[in-house]
C-alpha cells in the first residue's frame, strides 16, 4: 500500500495509528522532517513509516517502512484502517433507531441524530441541526438551529448557537505523490460542562489526540479553534478569535475580538489579549498584551503614541 | 429563587424584565457595578435586584432585592418568567400548521417554519433554512439555504444569503455563584425593508431592546453584528466586519473589509472606514478613518509613510 | 422596462447579458462610470445600456439605451430574462426525481438534491446539506453536514467541510432610483479536482464570469472568496483569509491566517503572505510579504524593530 520496503518483523500486527510520542502497542506512527532533532518515540510503538532523514532516529529493532512521503502514506494506511462513521450514514430516517434519545429531550423538526449518538436529559436539539453518528451530548444542552457535530463529546449544560461546526477535520496539508493532500484527523472535540460556542464558530477535531475546551469557557460567534488546541476553564473569547493548532490557553484568559494566536503558542492563566492582537510568542500568566506582533500592552501603546507624535511633528517643522 | 432578602412591598407583581432605564410597570430590573455613577432608573420600575454598592441609588420606596450577584439573579428570574419558544419546538412536521405561509410563497425542501411564524407574499425560503416560532418574514424576501431565524422580524424585500444566523443570543458573561454564566437575551432582531445579509453572517438579538438594521443596508459575508447595535439606512459593510454591542452606525456609512468597532462607539452619517480599521472612539459625520487604533485616514497614512522612510533610511546611514 | 430611450435598431433580439468585454451575439451589456477610460467592448455586443458620460464610447451603429442608472437597469433586464432555479424549488421531496444520483453515492438523512443536479460515483453528501438545482458534483467528493451549493460545478475528490457556502451571489451595490440595490450575479463557482474548502467558508459566484479555484487548492475554515476570483493550483489559505473581487492568485501561493487582499490585485506564483497581512498591491512571483499595508517581509520586520527600539529608547533618555 505504501510502496515502501519493510525492515524488521513482518508479522507485527497493526491495530491503530498515532503520533510517535503517544503510541500504544499495535500503533503505526510516522517520522518526517529533517531528522536533526531527536523525536520522542513511545517504546510501545509497533512500527514506523520514516523518511531517509529519520532512519537514524528509529530505535534498534523497531519495524520500519522507509518512504520519502512518510506523512502521506501514514495517512493512506490510517484511512484503510478507519472509516469515519458519518461518511456511511445514509437513508431517510432523521433520528436513527440506533441512537439513544432521553425521553425528556426535544429534537426539533428537521434535526438528525445518527446511529450510536446519545442525547441526554432535558437537552434541546435545534431545527435542522446534525448530531452525527456516535456523538455524545450530555444533559440540559442547547444545540442551535443548523449546528453540526461529528467526532464530539459534550458535557452537561453545553450551549452551541446556530451554525456552530464541531468536530470537522483540522487544516493540514502534506506532500503526496501527485501534489498536496489533506492530512487525516482521528481525534475528537471535547466540550466540558457549561461551555458555550457562538454562532457559526468552528472547533476542529484533533489529529490523533483531542481538541479540548474547558468548563465554563465562553466563545463568541465566528471564532476558529484549530486541531489539538486545549483551552482551560472559564476562558472568554470574543468574535473572530482565531486559535491555531496545538495552542494552549490557561484558565480564565480573556481574549478580545479578532485576536489571532500562532500555532503551538502557550498563553498563561489569566492573560488579557487586547482586541486585534496577533500573538506569535508564549505569554506568562497574568500579563496583558496587544498589537501585531503582540507585545506587553504598555509597550505597544507607547509605540503607537511615539509614532503618532513624531510622524505628525515632523510635518510642521 | 434569588436567595436575596426583600426590602419593600412583598405584594408587588412582576410581569416582565428589562434594563433600568427603560422599565415599565411590572418590570424587574437590576443594578450592578460600583454604583458611583448614578444610573437612570425608570419611575415605572416595579422592583430591582441590586448589589450593595448600588443600594444608595435605589429611589425611596422602590422594592429591592439585595444580592452580590444582582445581574445573575435577574437572569435566573427572567428565565423563570420567559421560555424561548424555539426551545420547545418539537415533532416531525417541518411546516407547522400554526404558521401562516402566503399561498404565493415558496418553501424549499427541508426548510422548517415554526408555530406562529408568518411568511409573506412572494417570499422564497431556501432549502434546509429555519424560520423559528413566531418569526415574521415580509413580502418578496429571499432566505438562503440553511439560514436560520429566531426572535426576528423582517420587512419586505429582505435577502438573507445561505447560512446567515439571525436572532441568536448576544455574547455576554456575568458572575454566577459557581463561575461565569451566559447573560440571557430577551430582545429581537429587526431587519428593515430591502436589507441584505451575507452568507454565514450573524446578527445577534438584543438583550432587552432590539438590534436594528435600517432600510437598504447591505452587509457582506461572514460579518458579526452584536446585541443592541443600531444601523441606519443605506449602510454598506464588507466581509469580516465586526460590530460590538450597542454600537450606533449612521446612515450611508461605508465600512471596509475586516473593520472592527468597539462597544458603545458611535459612527456618524456618511463615515468611511478603510479596510482593517480598528475603531475605539466615536467618529463625526462624513469623516474617513483608518488604522488600528483608527484615526483620520490622512494621519494614519502619514504615520505609515513616516515610519517607512525613517526605519529604512536609518539602515543605510 | 428601463424607461430609457433606444437609439438604433429596435428589432435586435436580446438573448443574454454579460460584461462589455466578453459579450457574445445577442448579449445586452452596460457602461457606467465617468467614461474617461475607453472601455473594451466586444464587437459581438448586440446592445448597450449606457449613462451620458459613456455615450461617446459606444461604437457607431451599436444599439444603445441611455440611462443615468445604466448598471441598475441592466440588472433589471437581467432578472427579467433569467430566474435562478433555486428560487423556484419547492415541495417536500428532499431528493428530486429529476436529479441524477450515482448508485454508489451516499446521501445522508435530511440532505436535499435539486432537479437537474448530479452526484458522481462514490460521493458522500452530509446530513442536512443542500445540493441546489443544476449543481454538478463529481466523483468521490465529500460534502459536509449543512453545507450548501448553488450555481456550482465540482470536479472529483472535492471536499467541502460542514457549513461551507458555495455559489452565493457576490457582494455588490449599485444605485437604483430609490437607493442602493444589490448587483445581480449570473456566474458560477468552479471547484477543480481535489480542492478542499473549510467549515463555514464562502466562495461567491461570479457576476457574469465564474469564480474558479484550481486543482488541489486547500482553503481553511471561515474564509471568504469573493466574486470572479481565480485561484491557481495548489494554493494554501489559512483561516479568516479574505479575498476581494476579481483577485488572481498564482499557483502554490501560501496565504497565512487572517490575510486580506484588496480587489483586482494580482498575487504571483509561489508568493508567501505572512499572517494578518493586508495586501493592496500586486506582488511578483516568489516574494514574501507581511504587514498592513503589506510590504516585503524584511522591510516590514525592519520597521517593526526600528519603531520598537526608538519608541522605547526615547522613554529612558
mmCIF file of N, CA, C and O in Angstrom, chain B residues 232-283:
data_model
loop_
_atom_site.group_PDB
_atom_site.id
_atom_site.type_symbol
_atom_site.label_atom_id
_atom_site.label_comp_id
_atom_site.label_asym_id
_atom_site.label_seq_id
_atom_site.Cartn_x
_atom_site.Cartn_y
_atom_site.Cartn_z
ATOM 1 N N UNK B 232 -28.112 52.593 10.691
ATOM 2 C CA UNK B 232 -29.016 53.458 9.942
ATOM 3 C C UNK B 232 -29.354 52.870 8.582
ATOM 4 O O UNK B 232 -29.182 51.678 8.345
ATOM 5 N N UNK B 233 -29.833 53.745 7.706
ATOM 6 C CA UNK B 233 -30.226 53.320 6.360
ATOM 7 C C UNK B 233 -29.039 53.369 5.405
ATOM 8 O O UNK B 233 -28.172 54.233 5.507
ATOM 9 N N UNK B 234 -29.055 52.457 4.448
ATOM 10 C CA UNK B 234 -28.107 52.518 3.349
ATOM 11 C C UNK B 234 -26.655 52.368 3.741
ATOM 12 O O UNK B 234 -25.761 52.819 3.030
ATOM 13 N N UNK B 235 -26.393 51.728 4.873
ATOM 14 C CA UNK B 235 -25.008 51.430 5.254
ATOM 15 C C UNK B 235 -24.495 50.271 4.376
ATOM 16 O O UNK B 235 -25.265 49.401 3.988
ATOM 17 N N UNK B 236 -23.204 50.285 4.061
ATOM 18 C CA UNK B 236 -22.573 49.173 3.352
ATOM 19 C C UNK B 236 -21.425 48.654 4.208
ATOM 20 O O UNK B 236 -20.575 49.436 4.634
ATOM 21 N N UNK B 237 -21.405 47.350 4.481
ATOM 22 C CA UNK B 237 -20.321 46.770 5.291
ATOM 23 C C UNK B 237 -19.761 45.543 4.587
ATOM 24 O O UNK B 237 -20.489 44.595 4.301
ATOM 25 N N UNK B 238 -18.431 45.555 4.335
ATOM 26 C CA UNK B 238 -17.773 44.455 3.623
ATOM 27 C C UNK B 238 -17.436 43.288 4.562
ATOM 28 O O UNK B 238 -17.613 43.383 5.781
ATOM 29 N N UNK B 239 -16.936 42.215 3.990
ATOM 30 C CA UNK B 239 -16.736 40.947 4.693
ATOM 31 C C UNK B 239 -15.888 41.085 5.954
ATOM 32 O O UNK B 239 -14.974 41.902 6.018
ATOM 33 N N UNK B 240 -16.183 40.263 6.942
ATOM 34 C CA UNK B 240 -15.479 40.196 8.231
ATOM 35 C C UNK B 240 -15.659 41.449 9.078
ATOM 36 O O UNK B 240 -14.904 41.659 10.040
ATOM 37 N N UNK B 241 -16.634 42.294 8.753
ATOM 38 C CA UNK B 241 -16.938 43.419 9.624
ATOM 39 C C UNK B 241 -17.412 42.900 10.974
ATOM 40 O O UNK B 241 -18.193 41.951 11.043
ATOM 41 N N UNK B 242 -16.923 43.539 12.063
ATOM 42 C CA UNK B 242 -17.304 43.087 13.394
ATOM 43 C C UNK B 242 -17.742 44.266 14.234
ATOM 44 O O UNK B 242 -16.924 45.129 14.558
ATOM 45 N N UNK B 243 -19.013 44.298 14.588
ATOM 46 C CA UNK B 243 -19.591 45.442 15.275
ATOM 47 C C UNK B 243 -19.975 44.992 16.678
ATOM 48 O O UNK B 243 -20.850 44.139 16.851
ATOM 49 N N UNK B 244 -19.332 45.584 17.684
ATOM 50 C CA UNK B 244 -19.570 45.159 19.069
ATOM 51 C C UNK B 244 -20.880 45.739 19.608
ATOM 52 O O UNK B 244 -21.511 46.596 18.984
ATOM 53 N N UNK B 245 -21.232 45.305 20.815
ATOM 54 C CA UNK B 245 -22.523 45.617 21.411
ATOM 55 C C UNK B 245 -22.835 47.104 21.504
ATOM 56 O O UNK B 245 -21.977 47.916 21.829
ATOM 57 N N UNK B 246 -24.090 47.448 21.208
ATOM 58 C CA UNK B 246 -24.646 48.788 21.429
ATOM 59 C C UNK B 246 -24.027 49.879 20.564
ATOM 60 O O UNK B 246 -24.264 51.068 20.813
ATOM 61 N N UNK B 247 -23.246 49.501 19.548
ATOM 62 C CA UNK B 247 -22.711 50.499 18.605
ATOM 63 C C UNK B 247 -23.860 51.111 17.804
ATOM 64 O O UNK B 247 -24.858 50.454 17.524
ATOM 65 N N UNK B 248 -23.729 52.408 17.475
ATOM 66 C CA UNK B 248 -24.657 53.087 16.564
ATOM 67 C C UNK B 248 -23.891 53.468 15.306
ATOM 68 O O UNK B 248 -22.812 54.074 15.410
ATOM 69 N N UNK B 249 -24.438 53.125 14.132
ATOM 70 C CA UNK B 249 -23.814 53.476 12.853
ATOM 71 C C UNK B 249 -24.793 54.323 12.059
ATOM 72 O O UNK B 249 -25.941 53.905 11.823
ATOM 73 N N UNK B 250 -24.351 55.525 11.645
ATOM 74 C CA UNK B 250 -25.233 56.458 10.951
ATOM 75 C C UNK B 250 -25.555 56.041 9.525
ATOM 76 O O UNK B 250 -24.883 55.188 8.942
ATOM 77 N N UNK B 251 -26.561 56.693 8.939
ATOM 78 C CA UNK B 251 -26.982 56.413 7.566
ATOM 79 C C UNK B 251 -25.801 56.514 6.601
ATOM 80 O O UNK B 251 -24.937 57.377 6.729
ATOM 81 N N UNK B 252 -25.824 55.639 5.613
ATOM 82 C CA UNK B 252 -24.916 55.727 4.462
ATOM 83 C C UNK B 252 -23.438 55.627 4.832
ATOM 84 O O UNK B 252 -22.568 56.016 4.047
ATOM 85 N N UNK B 253 -23.115 55.109 6.022
ATOM 86 C CA UNK B 253 -21.705 54.866 6.340
ATOM 87 C C UNK B 253 -21.177 53.755 5.440
ATOM 88 O O UNK B 253 -21.934 52.892 4.987
ATOM 89 N N UNK B 254 -19.865 53.818 5.160
ATOM 90 C CA UNK B 254 -19.196 52.811 4.326
ATOM 91 C C UNK B 254 -18.119 52.153 5.178
ATOM 92 O O UNK B 254 -17.186 52.826 5.619
ATOM 93 N N UNK B 255 -18.272 50.841 5.407
ATOM 94 C CA UNK B 255 -17.380 50.113 6.312
ATOM 95 C C UNK B 255 -16.615 49.080 5.500
ATOM 96 O O UNK B 255 -17.203 48.145 4.969
ATOM 97 N N UNK B 256 -15.290 49.244 5.387
ATOM 98 C CA UNK B 256 -14.461 48.361 4.569
ATOM 99 C C UNK B 256 -14.324 46.970 5.163
ATOM 100 O O UNK B 256 -14.811 46.682 6.262
ATOM 101 N N UNK B 257 -13.622 46.118 4.476
ATOM 102 C CA UNK B 257 -13.449 44.733 4.911
ATOM 103 C C UNK B 257 -12.692 44.646 6.229
ATOM 104 O O UNK B 257 -11.771 45.418 6.484
ATOM 105 N N UNK B 258 -13.072 43.722 7.074
ATOM 106 C CA UNK B 258 -12.366 43.401 8.302
ATOM 107 C C UNK B 258 -12.249 44.583 9.264
ATOM 108 O O UNK B 258 -11.274 44.706 10.003
ATOM 109 N N UNK B 259 -13.221 45.465 9.256
ATOM 110 C CA UNK B 259 -13.248 46.571 10.218
ATOM 111 C C UNK B 259 -13.867 46.082 11.521
ATOM 112 O O UNK B 259 -14.870 45.361 11.514
ATOM 113 N N UNK B 260 -13.255 46.476 12.648
ATOM 114 C CA UNK B 260 -13.840 46.176 13.952
ATOM 115 C C UNK B 260 -14.208 47.470 14.661
ATOM 116 O O UNK B 260 -13.475 48.458 14.555
ATOM 117 N N UNK B 261 -15.327 47.485 15.358
ATOM 118 C CA UNK B 261 -15.743 48.667 16.111
ATOM 119 C C UNK B 261 -16.043 48.229 17.543
ATOM 120 O O UNK B 261 -16.807 47.291 17.761
ATOM 121 N N UNK B 262 -15.407 48.938 18.503
ATOM 122 C CA UNK B 262 -15.561 48.571 19.914
ATOM 123 C C UNK B 262 -16.950 48.946 20.433
ATOM 124 O O UNK B 262 -17.628 49.815 19.874
ATOM 125 N N UNK B 263 -17.343 48.343 21.525
ATOM 126 C CA UNK B 263 -18.709 48.505 22.008
ATOM 127 C C UNK B 263 -19.035 49.940 22.404
ATOM 128 O O UNK B 263 -18.176 50.707 22.829
ATOM 129 N N UNK B 264 -20.285 50.317 22.195
ATOM 130 C CA UNK B 264 -20.840 51.625 22.559
ATOM 131 C C UNK B 264 -20.318 52.796 21.711
ATOM 132 O O UNK B 264 -20.692 53.941 21.960
ATOM 133 N N UNK B 265 -19.471 52.531 20.714
ATOM 134 C CA UNK B 265 -18.966 53.611 19.853
ATOM 135 C C UNK B 265 -20.077 54.109 18.923
ATOM 136 O O UNK B 265 -20.951 53.349 18.519
ATOM 137 N N UNK B 266 -20.041 55.416 18.614
ATOM 138 C CA UNK B 266 -20.999 55.994 17.675
ATOM 139 C C UNK B 266 -20.281 56.465 16.402
ATOM 140 O O UNK B 266 -19.335 57.248 16.474
ATOM 141 N N UNK B 267 -20.766 55.979 15.274
ATOM 142 C CA UNK B 267 -20.191 56.304 13.972
ATOM 143 C C UNK B 267 -21.203 57.202 13.250
ATOM 144 O O UNK B 267 -22.353 56.808 13.053
ATOM 145 N N UNK B 268 -20.747 58.407 12.852
ATOM 146 C CA UNK B 268 -21.666 59.374 12.250
ATOM 147 C C UNK B 268 -22.128 58.991 10.854
ATOM 148 O O UNK B 268 -21.587 58.082 10.227
ATOM 149 N N UNK B 269 -23.092 59.754 10.352
ATOM 150 C CA UNK B 269 -23.605 59.533 8.991
ATOM 151 C C UNK B 269 -22.486 59.709 7.976
ATOM 152 O O UNK B 269 -21.659 60.604 8.090
ATOM 153 N N UNK B 270 -22.498 58.838 6.978
ATOM 154 C CA UNK B 270 -21.579 59.001 5.860
ATOM 155 C C UNK B 270 -20.119 58.799 6.173
ATOM 156 O O UNK B 270 -19.256 59.113 5.341
ATOM 157 N N UNK B 271 -19.809 58.260 7.340
ATOM 158 C CA UNK B 271 -18.396 57.987 7.676
ATOM 159 C C UNK B 271 -17.850 56.879 6.770
ATOM 160 O O UNK B 271 -18.566 55.944 6.432
ATOM 161 N N UNK B 272 -16.578 57.029 6.374
ATOM 162 C CA UNK B 272 -15.876 55.978 5.633
ATOM 163 C C UNK B 272 -14.812 55.354 6.513
ATOM 164 O O UNK B 272 -13.981 56.084 7.070
ATOM 165 N N UNK B 273 -14.804 54.040 6.605
ATOM 166 C CA UNK B 273 -13.771 53.346 7.381
ATOM 167 C C UNK B 273 -12.967 52.457 6.436
ATOM 168 O O UNK B 273 -13.528 51.584 5.759
ATOM 169 N N UNK B 274 -11.663 52.702 6.362
ATOM 170 C CA UNK B 274 -10.797 51.910 5.478
ATOM 171 C C UNK B 274 -10.740 50.461 5.942
ATOM 172 O O UNK B 274 -10.919 50.166 7.133
ATOM 173 N N UNK B 275 -10.465 49.560 5.006
ATOM 174 C CA UNK B 275 -10.333 48.137 5.333
ATOM 175 C C UNK B 275 -9.365 47.948 6.495
ATOM 176 O O UNK B 275 -8.365 48.653 6.602
ATOM 177 N N UNK B 276 -9.669 47.001 7.375
ATOM 178 C CA UNK B 276 -8.819 46.618 8.518
ATOM 179 C C UNK B 276 -8.757 47.643 9.643
ATOM 180 O O UNK B 276 -7.932 47.502 10.547
ATOM 181 N N UNK B 277 -9.604 48.680 9.622
ATOM 182 C CA UNK B 277 -9.602 49.636 10.733
ATOM 183 C C UNK B 277 -10.074 48.959 12.018
ATOM 184 O O UNK B 277 -10.958 48.103 11.993
ATOM 185 N N UNK B 278 -9.502 49.417 13.138
ATOM 186 C CA UNK B 278 -9.981 49.004 14.453
ATOM 187 C C UNK B 278 -10.416 50.260 15.203
ATOM 188 O O UNK B 278 -9.565 51.045 15.622
ATOM 189 N N UNK B 279 -11.704 50.459 15.371
ATOM 190 C CA UNK B 279 -12.239 51.739 15.833
ATOM 191 C C UNK B 279 -12.595 51.654 17.316
ATOM 192 O O UNK B 279 -13.401 50.811 17.713
ATOM 193 N N UNK B 280 -11.994 52.551 18.114
ATOM 194 C CA UNK B 280 -12.240 52.550 19.563
ATOM 195 C C UNK B 280 -12.861 53.848 20.043
ATOM 196 O O UNK B 280 -13.109 54.003 21.235
ATOM 197 N N UNK B 281 -13.108 54.815 19.130
ATOM 198 C CA UNK B 281 -13.655 56.117 19.522
ATOM 199 C C UNK B 281 -14.779 56.536 18.586
ATOM 200 O O UNK B 281 -14.857 56.086 17.445
ATOM 201 N N UNK B 282 -15.650 57.423 19.055
ATOM 202 C CA UNK B 282 -16.713 57.962 18.218
ATOM 203 C C UNK B 282 -16.109 58.702 17.022
ATOM 204 O O UNK B 282 -15.027 59.289 17.128
ATOM 205 N N UNK B 283 -16.804 58.689 15.910
ATOM 206 C CA UNK B 283 -16.343 59.398 14.712
ATOM 207 C C UNK B 283 -17.459 60.324 14.224
ATOM 208 O O UNK B 283 -18.614 59.909 14.106
#
